[in-house]
């Protein structure tokens, strides 16, 4: 029998900078997840925003293009990984192009990796820490901030099932 809580939201923001280097921060889920106690987290939806340090639209320097990408994983990563990696919960990419002689808001596309993540039955997480990582290219005029909002519920599983899920989400 599965018991489910009311849905709630977990929010986190990562400053990915603009140096084309990988940045990452942990999200502590210890208040929600306890595999030995049979408690797991179900992520129903993920919404992502790319912005500057004030939450405003990003700008791209004149006559350049820029990229930014995020990943949410069940294991710590040293760089961006393929979405086929078993630790990956969600990924997203944003491209901006400025064809004007001056700093302006770019033409933006996320068509290569659509950002909103919605699953029919959600994504179960049995580890007590997940990781928000990202990277942004140098053509943005400011640091790139990636903010995620996760719609979640807490559910109860059998101890064996919760431990098996936790073990599958850890290690290489």
PDB file of C-alpha atoms in Angstrom:
ATOM      1  CA  UNK A   1       0.000   0.000   0.000  1.00  0.00           C
ATOM      2  CA  UNK A   2       1.352   3.425  -0.951  1.00  0.00           C
ATOM      3  CA  UNK A   3       0.623   6.447   1.231  1.00  0.00           C
ATOM      4  CA  UNK A   4       1.038   9.813  -0.436  1.00  0.00           C
ATOM      5  CA  UNK A   5       1.346  13.314   1.068  1.00  0.00           C
ATOM      6  CA  UNK A   6      -0.129  16.493  -0.352  1.00  0.00           C
ATOM      7  CA  UNK A   7       2.104  18.055  -2.976  1.00  0.00           C
ATOM      8  CA  UNK A   8       4.656  20.684  -1.980  1.00  0.00           C
ATOM      9  CA  UNK A   9       7.438  22.599  -3.725  1.00  0.00           C
ATOM     10  CA  UNK A  10      11.213  22.478  -3.366  1.00  0.00           C
ATOM     11  CA  UNK A  11      13.083  25.441  -4.850  1.00  0.00           C
ATOM     12  CA  UNK A  12      16.791  26.004  -5.468  1.00  0.00           C
ATOM     13  CA  UNK A  13      18.945  28.430  -7.453  1.00  0.00           C
ATOM     14  CA  UNK A  14      22.427  27.780  -8.843  1.00  0.00           C
ATOM     15  CA  UNK A  15      24.818  30.493 -10.034  1.00  0.00           C
ATOM     16  CA  UNK A  16      26.400  28.776 -13.037  1.00  0.00           C
ATOM     17  CA  UNK A  17      28.554  31.830 -13.745  1.00  0.00           C
ATOM     18  CA  UNK A  18      29.641  32.529 -17.300  1.00  0.00           C
ATOM     19  CA  UNK A  19      33.070  30.943 -17.436  1.00  0.00           C
ATOM     20  CA  UNK A  20      32.158  27.758 -19.304  1.00  0.00           C
ATOM     21  CA  UNK A  21      32.972  25.724 -16.175  1.00  0.00           C
ATOM     22  CA  UNK A  22      30.701  23.321 -14.330  1.00  0.00           C
ATOM     23  CA  UNK A  23      29.070  24.452 -11.077  1.00  0.00           C
ATOM     24  CA  UNK A  24      26.966  22.318  -8.750  1.00  0.00           C
ATOM     25  CA  UNK A  25      25.056  22.576  -5.455  1.00  0.00           C
ATOM     26  CA  UNK A  26      23.366  19.881  -3.347  1.00  0.00           C
ATOM     27  CA  UNK A  27      19.659  19.851  -2.478  1.00  0.00           C
ATOM     28  CA  UNK A  28      19.146  18.205   0.905  1.00  0.00           C
ATOM     29  CA  UNK A  29      16.115  15.883   0.814  1.00  0.00           C
ATOM     30  CA  UNK A  30      16.769  14.369   4.242  1.00  0.00           C
ATOM     31  CA  UNK A  31      13.533  15.831   5.615  1.00  0.00           C
ATOM     32  CA  UNK A  32      11.554  13.868   3.003  1.00  0.00           C
ATOM     33  CA  UNK A  33      13.563  10.761   2.099  1.00  0.00           C
ATOM     34  CA  UNK A  34      14.461   7.887   4.407  1.00  0.00           C
ATOM     35  CA  UNK A  35      14.864   4.614   2.549  1.00  0.00           C
ATOM     36  CA  UNK A  36      15.203   2.602   5.787  1.00  0.00           C
ATOM     37  CA  UNK A  37      12.090   4.343   7.064  1.00  0.00           C
ATOM     38  CA  UNK A  38      10.380   3.531   3.730  1.00  0.00           C
ATOM     39  CA  UNK A  39       9.885   7.201   2.770  1.00  0.00           C
ATOM     40  CA  UNK A  40      10.658   8.326  -0.800  1.00  0.00           C
ATOM     41  CA  UNK A  41      10.115  11.507  -2.792  1.00  0.00           C
ATOM     42  CA  UNK A  42       8.087  11.604  -6.000  1.00  0.00           C
ATOM     43  CA  UNK A  43       8.885  14.551  -8.301  1.00  0.00           C
ATOM     44  CA  UNK A  44       5.835  15.275 -10.434  1.00  0.00           C
ATOM     45  CA  UNK A  45       6.964  18.365 -12.360  1.00  0.00           C
ATOM     46  CA  UNK A  46      10.063  20.498 -12.738  1.00  0.00           C
ATOM     47  CA  UNK A  47      10.029  24.126 -13.861  1.00  0.00           C
ATOM     48  CA  UNK A  48      13.333  25.873 -14.679  1.00  0.00           C
ATOM     49  CA  UNK A  49      14.181  29.538 -15.124  1.00  0.00           C
ATOM     50  CA  UNK A  50      17.420  30.929 -16.564  1.00  0.00           C
ATOM     51  CA  UNK A  51      18.058  34.528 -15.431  1.00  0.00           C
ATOM     52  CA  UNK A  52      20.595  37.111 -14.300  1.00  0.00           C
ATOM     53  CA  UNK A  53      21.387  37.715 -10.612  1.00  0.00           C
ATOM     54  CA  UNK A  54      18.165  39.736 -10.182  1.00  0.00           C
ATOM     55  CA  UNK A  55      15.859  37.154 -11.772  1.00  0.00           C
ATOM     56  CA  UNK A  56      15.632  39.205 -14.979  1.00  0.00           C
ATOM     57  CA  UNK A  57      16.136  38.209 -18.602  1.00  0.00           C
ATOM     58  CA  UNK A  58      19.638  37.364 -19.780  1.00  0.00           C
ATOM     59  CA  UNK A  59      21.462  39.454 -22.376  1.00  0.00           C
ATOM     60  CA  UNK A  60      24.057  38.341 -24.906  1.00  0.00           C
ATOM     61  CA  UNK A  61      26.996  40.452 -26.079  1.00  0.00           C
ATOM     62  CA  UNK A  62      26.900  41.896 -29.592  1.00  0.00           C
ATOM     63  CA  UNK A  63      27.177  39.557 -32.571  1.00  0.00           C
ATOM     64  CA  UNK A  64      27.637  36.408 -30.511  1.00  0.00           C
ATOM     65  CA  UNK A  65      25.756  33.381 -29.338  1.00  0.00           C
ATOM     66  CA  UNK A  66      25.605  31.852 -25.888  1.00  0.00           C
ATOM     67  CA  UNK A  67      24.513  28.609 -24.275  1.00  0.00           C
ATOM     68  CA  UNK A  68      23.538  27.528 -20.776  1.00  0.00           C
ATOM     69  CA  UNK A  69      22.535  24.111 -19.490  1.00  0.00           C
ATOM     70  CA  UNK A  70      21.462  22.455 -16.263  1.00  0.00           C
ATOM     71  CA  UNK A  71      21.109  18.941 -14.929  1.00  0.00           C
ATOM     72  CA  UNK A  72      19.442  17.544 -11.852  1.00  0.00           C
ATOM     73  CA  UNK A  73      21.045  14.283 -10.707  1.00  0.00           C
ATOM     74  CA  UNK A  74      20.871  11.727  -7.902  1.00  0.00           C
ATOM     75  CA  UNK A  75      24.694  11.671  -7.712  1.00  0.00           C
ATOM     76  CA  UNK A  76      27.332  14.398  -7.623  1.00  0.00           C
ATOM     77  CA  UNK A  77      28.829  15.071 -11.059  1.00  0.00           C
ATOM     78  CA  UNK A  78      32.091  16.696 -12.156  1.00  0.00           C
ATOM     79  CA  UNK A  79      30.663  17.931 -15.472  1.00  0.00           C
ATOM     80  CA  UNK A  80      27.597  17.755 -17.676  1.00  0.00           C
ATOM     81  CA  UNK A  81      26.672  14.120 -18.421  1.00  0.00           C
ATOM     82  CA  UNK A  82      24.467  12.503 -21.045  1.00  0.00           C
ATOM     83  CA  UNK A  83      20.771  12.371 -20.187  1.00  0.00           C
ATOM     84  CA  UNK A  84      21.057   8.582 -20.549  1.00  0.00           C
ATOM     85  CA  UNK A  85      23.201   8.495 -17.372  1.00  0.00           C
ATOM     86  CA  UNK A  86      21.169   6.668 -14.711  1.00  0.00           C
ATOM     87  CA  UNK A  87      21.804   9.470 -12.190  1.00  0.00           C
ATOM     88  CA  UNK A  88      20.024  12.052 -14.365  1.00  0.00           C
ATOM     89  CA  UNK A  89      16.569  13.150 -13.280  1.00  0.00           C
ATOM     90  CA  UNK A  90      16.220  16.096 -15.643  1.00  0.00           C
ATOM     91  CA  UNK A  91      18.241  18.242 -18.053  1.00  0.00           C
ATOM     92  CA  UNK A  92      17.731  21.402 -20.055  1.00  0.00           C
ATOM     93  CA  UNK A  93      19.597  23.699 -22.436  1.00  0.00           C
ATOM     94  CA  UNK A  94      19.101  27.297 -23.536  1.00  0.00           C
ATOM     95  CA  UNK A  95      20.661  29.014 -26.539  1.00  0.00           C
ATOM     96  CA  UNK A  96      20.757  32.741 -27.185  1.00  0.00           C
ATOM     97  CA  UNK A  97      21.834  34.582 -30.337  1.00  0.00           C
ATOM     98  CA  UNK A  98      22.421  38.314 -30.653  1.00  0.00           C
ATOM     99  CA  UNK A  99      22.858  39.462 -34.274  1.00  0.00           C
ATOM    100  CA  UNK A 100      22.809  43.167 -33.383  1.00  0.00           C
ATOM    101  CA  UNK A 101      25.757  45.538 -32.835  1.00  0.00           C
ATOM    102  CA  UNK A 102      25.171  46.085 -29.141  1.00  0.00           C
ATOM    103  CA  UNK A 103      24.118  44.219 -26.030  1.00  0.00           C
ATOM    104  CA  UNK A 104      20.493  43.191 -26.311  1.00  0.00           C
ATOM    105  CA  UNK A 105      18.118  40.491 -25.281  1.00  0.00           C
ATOM    106  CA  UNK A 106      18.814  37.560 -27.573  1.00  0.00           C
ATOM    107  CA  UNK A 107      16.680  35.389 -29.731  1.00  0.00           C
ATOM    108  CA  UNK A 108      16.345  32.356 -27.487  1.00  0.00           C
ATOM    109  CA  UNK A 109      15.672  28.703 -28.166  1.00  0.00           C
ATOM    110  CA  UNK A 110      15.300  25.717 -25.868  1.00  0.00           C
ATOM    111  CA  UNK A 111      14.040  23.419 -28.609  1.00  0.00           C
ATOM    112  CA  UNK A 112      16.975  21.013 -28.304  1.00  0.00           C
ATOM    113  CA  UNK A 113      16.102  20.121 -24.703  1.00  0.00           C
ATOM    114  CA  UNK A 114      12.696  21.376 -23.567  1.00  0.00           C
ATOM    115  CA  UNK A 115      12.928  22.629 -19.984  1.00  0.00           C
ATOM    116  CA  UNK A 116       9.610  21.770 -18.290  1.00  0.00           C
ATOM    117  CA  UNK A 117       9.727  18.170 -17.130  1.00  0.00           C
ATOM    118  CA  UNK A 118       6.466  16.355 -16.523  1.00  0.00           C
ATOM    119  CA  UNK A 119       6.099  12.627 -16.053  1.00  0.00           C
ATOM    120  CA  UNK A 120       2.826  10.688 -16.067  1.00  0.00           C
ATOM    121  CA  UNK A 121       3.602   8.990 -12.747  1.00  0.00           C
ATOM    122  CA  UNK A 122       6.404  11.222 -11.489  1.00  0.00           C
ATOM    123  CA  UNK A 123      10.048  10.412 -10.811  1.00  0.00           C
ATOM    124  CA  UNK A 124      10.824   8.519  -7.580  1.00  0.00           C
ATOM    125  CA  UNK A 125      13.881   9.573  -5.581  1.00  0.00           C
ATOM    126  CA  UNK A 126      15.192   7.477  -2.685  1.00  0.00           C
ATOM    127  CA  UNK A 127      18.497   9.287  -2.027  1.00  0.00           C
ATOM    128  CA  UNK A 128      18.674  12.011   0.610  1.00  0.00           C
ATOM    129  CA  UNK A 129      20.636  14.457  -1.583  1.00  0.00           C
ATOM    130  CA  UNK A 130      20.218  15.397  -5.225  1.00  0.00           C
ATOM    131  CA  UNK A 131      22.454  17.758  -7.169  1.00  0.00           C
ATOM    132  CA  UNK A 132      21.676  20.767  -9.341  1.00  0.00           C
ATOM    133  CA  UNK A 133      24.526  21.367 -11.750  1.00  0.00           C
ATOM    134  CA  UNK A 134      25.026  23.677 -14.677  1.00  0.00           C
ATOM    135  CA  UNK A 135      27.308  25.517 -17.015  1.00  0.00           C
ATOM    136  CA  UNK A 136      27.063  28.739 -19.020  1.00  0.00           C
ATOM    137  CA  UNK A 137      29.190  30.079 -21.868  1.00  0.00           C
ATOM    138  CA  UNK A 138      31.127  33.335 -21.741  1.00  0.00           C
ATOM    139  CA  UNK A 139      28.964  35.352 -24.185  1.00  0.00           C
ATOM    140  CA  UNK A 140      26.257  36.149 -21.603  1.00  0.00           C
ATOM    141  CA  UNK A 141      26.661  39.680 -20.196  1.00  0.00           C
ATOM    142  CA  UNK A 142      26.194  38.484 -16.605  1.00  0.00           C
ATOM    143  CA  UNK A 143      26.367  35.336 -14.546  1.00  0.00           C
ATOM    144  CA  UNK A 144      23.642  32.857 -15.435  1.00  0.00           C
ATOM    145  CA  UNK A 145      21.368  31.727 -12.611  1.00  0.00           C
ATOM    146  CA  UNK A 146      19.352  28.534 -12.953  1.00  0.00           C
ATOM    147  CA  UNK A 147      16.348  28.261 -10.652  1.00  0.00           C
ATOM    148  CA  UNK A 148      14.374  25.040 -10.319  1.00  0.00           C
ATOM    149  CA  UNK A 149      10.988  24.456  -8.743  1.00  0.00           C
ATOM    150  CA  UNK A 150      10.117  20.834  -8.051  1.00  0.00           C
ATOM    151  CA  UNK A 151       6.518  19.792  -7.368  1.00  0.00           C
ATOM    152  CA  UNK A 152       6.790  16.786  -5.039  1.00  0.00           C
ATOM    153  CA  UNK A 153       4.960  14.382  -2.781  1.00  0.00           C
ATOM    154  CA  UNK A 154       6.315  12.016  -0.133  1.00  0.00           C
ATOM    155  CA  UNK A 155       5.290   8.383  -0.393  1.00  0.00           C
ATOM    156  CA  UNK A 156       5.807   5.222   1.582  1.00  0.00           C
ATOM    157  CA  UNK A 157       7.264   2.092  -0.018  1.00  0.00           C
ATOM    158  CA  UNK A 158       8.321  -1.216   1.415  1.00  0.00           C
ATOM    159  CA  UNK A 159      11.784  -1.067   2.972  1.00  0.00           C
ATOM    160  CA  UNK A 160      13.157  -3.516   0.381  1.00  0.00           C
ATOM    161  CA  UNK A 161      11.770  -1.511  -2.533  1.00  0.00           C
ATOM    162  CA  UNK A 162      12.976   1.812  -1.078  1.00  0.00           C
ATOM    163  CA  UNK A 163      16.496   0.415  -0.479  1.00  0.00           C
ATOM    164  CA  UNK A 164      16.658  -1.116  -3.973  1.00  0.00           C
ATOM    165  CA  UNK A 165      15.666   2.217  -5.502  1.00  0.00           C
ATOM    166  CA  UNK A 166      18.206   4.104  -3.358  1.00  0.00           C
ATOM    167  CA  UNK A 167      20.992   1.741  -4.353  1.00  0.00           C
ATOM    168  CA  UNK A 168      20.080   2.049  -8.039  1.00  0.00           C
ATOM    169  CA  UNK A 169      20.394   5.850  -7.769  1.00  0.00           C
ATOM    170  CA  UNK A 170      23.867   5.754  -6.199  1.00  0.00           C
ATOM    171  CA  UNK A 171      27.257   4.631  -7.436  1.00  0.00           C
ATOM    172  CA  UNK A 172      28.694   4.693 -10.941  1.00  0.00           C
TER     173      UNK A 172
END
